[in-house]
């Protein structure tokens, strides 16, 4: 029977999904299950690793059962996952010693501050490409070893294993045979030397993490091992962290190509090719993927408040009933919107890095209506993306000509048009905005010999292109006003 399907496991922060993709790159089946978010204390976020595994396996089974395909027609599996989240488990029993500590978790902020005080900032930047933050896995593993009774000792005896979520799934799918991760996930641990491609001894020693706990690091497109399902051996043939998978799924294979995902927050990644570029503006340097003995690097910039500002319009201010309604309101405005919203709800990230900034609305007059506020909030996503894109271009010394977009809010045509106007680059939105899933499937499909990079490029169907329709003078005027608004939100709380 022809093996013409790839299965992508998309293990996200709030749900696990399994998607079937055929050899033409079409999605033919999808199942999704949410799982419990555990908040034991303020600022702490955990997941139960067994529930992650169960929801992933359940959706796998359900999607196979509801589709008309035979397992023997499946060529292999690709995995993409929420990044940085850390799991520690016993290699003999397979039991986690603690819940997974999620990327959003802030409990290790003090350990991070200590690393900064001890002078690790520059070392961590040049070795791992990252800024010291509780976001990454390193201090989470340190916390588990430090706080779970007997864990440090057991780890030193070689009885415990660490993994990001891809590794946890892989180890379980292969019945404990394979303990590995891919380059993109390793580069988010804050323990991996992204230049010399090895775990960093100095950081491991500093955080008392025994090397025996760490997974082997392999290419993103690679046959890791098999998952035996109903007697059929299915090769696990590709792994990448979610944002890197999206970059791949958007076919940003060449140096200088970038994608921006408009979700709850925005994540922009720029492929910098085989060159390691460091940022002077707080962007991260990360591994995009490793394929055929070659590593591609990326610069990454995030905006913490993006789609969530639209949720604020909906749930907080109750100005709209659904996120998509924002488009119709925005279209009511003729001419320029004099109102600016700076959604600095939790401070400002790259390139401002002002945690004391707070949100504000500017330019109100007696005739300001709700449509102005709604349009201004939508505009703020585009302005923040421009902020990040400008420093990304500066740090990488590249000039973008197009930006590939995906994520929930990229469905908004008014926002995408304004984005093209502001950036003066072509904004390209693909037909399938499930780019993360496609990235995982493509990485697997390449190592299985189903697709080449060229096939994937050809396969990418554009749904819409947005071109700038405003003058240089207007673009500058609008953006300068935005910069003025941002300036006035800075250093607000004492
Ligand atoms: P995530 O993966 O972070 O959960 P999604 O990619 O699913 O995010 O996108 C959801 C976000 O996009 C929500 O914050 C929502 O407010 C926003 N969003 C969805 N549709 C639209 C739209 N048509 N216009 C503006 N924002 C939207």
Short mmCIF file of C-alpha atoms and ligand atoms in Angstrom, two decimals, residues 262-264 307-308 310-311 323-324 326 378 407-409 411-412, ligand 1:
data_model
loop_
_atom_site.label_atom_id
_atom_site.label_comp_id
_atom_site.label_asym_id
_atom_site.label_seq_id
_atom_site.Cartn_x
_atom_site.Cartn_y
_atom_site.Cartn_z
CA UNK A 262 -0.09 37.06 14.94
CA UNK A 263 -1.47 35.06 17.87
CA UNK A 264 -1.97 36.02 21.50
CA UNK A 307 -4.13 39.34 19.69
CA UNK A 308 -4.65 39.66 23.44
CA UNK A 310 -8.17 42.42 20.66
CA UNK A 311 -9.39 40.11 23.42
CA UNK A 323 -12.27 39.36 17.45
CA UNK A 324 -13.20 39.28 13.78
CA UNK A 326 -12.87 44.46 14.82
CA UNK A 378 -5.60 46.91 15.66
CA UNK A 407 -1.74 33.12 13.17
CA UNK A 408 -5.31 33.99 14.17
CA UNK A 409 -5.18 37.77 13.71
CA UNK A 411 -7.09 36.69 9.04
CA UNK A 412 -7.88 40.40 9.49
P1 LIG B 1 -2.68 31.46 19.92
O1 LIG B 1 -2.07 30.37 19.10
O2 LIG B 1 -1.69 32.38 20.57
O3 LIG B 1 -3.75 31.00 20.86
P2 LIG B 1 -4.16 32.17 17.51
O4 LIG B 1 -3.20 32.11 16.38
O5 LIG B 1 -5.19 31.13 17.64
O6 LIG B 1 -3.41 32.43 18.89
O7 LIG B 1 -4.91 33.60 17.37
C1 LIG B 1 -5.84 34.03 18.33
C2 LIG B 1 -5.65 35.50 18.61
O8 LIG B 1 -5.92 36.25 17.43
C3 LIG B 1 -6.61 35.99 19.67
O9 LIG B 1 -5.88 36.77 20.59
C4 LIG B 1 -7.63 36.85 18.91
O10 LIG B 1 -7.99 37.98 19.68
C5 LIG B 1 -6.90 37.25 17.66
N1 LIG B 1 -7.77 37.26 16.48
C6 LIG B 1 -8.42 36.21 15.93
N2 LIG B 1 -9.11 36.58 14.84
C7 LIG B 1 -8.90 37.92 14.69
C8 LIG B 1 -9.34 38.89 13.74
N3 LIG B 1 -10.13 38.57 12.72
N4 LIG B 1 -8.91 40.16 13.92
C9 LIG B 1 -8.10 40.49 14.93
N5 LIG B 1 -7.65 39.62 15.85
C10 LIG B 1 -8.05 38.35 15.73
#
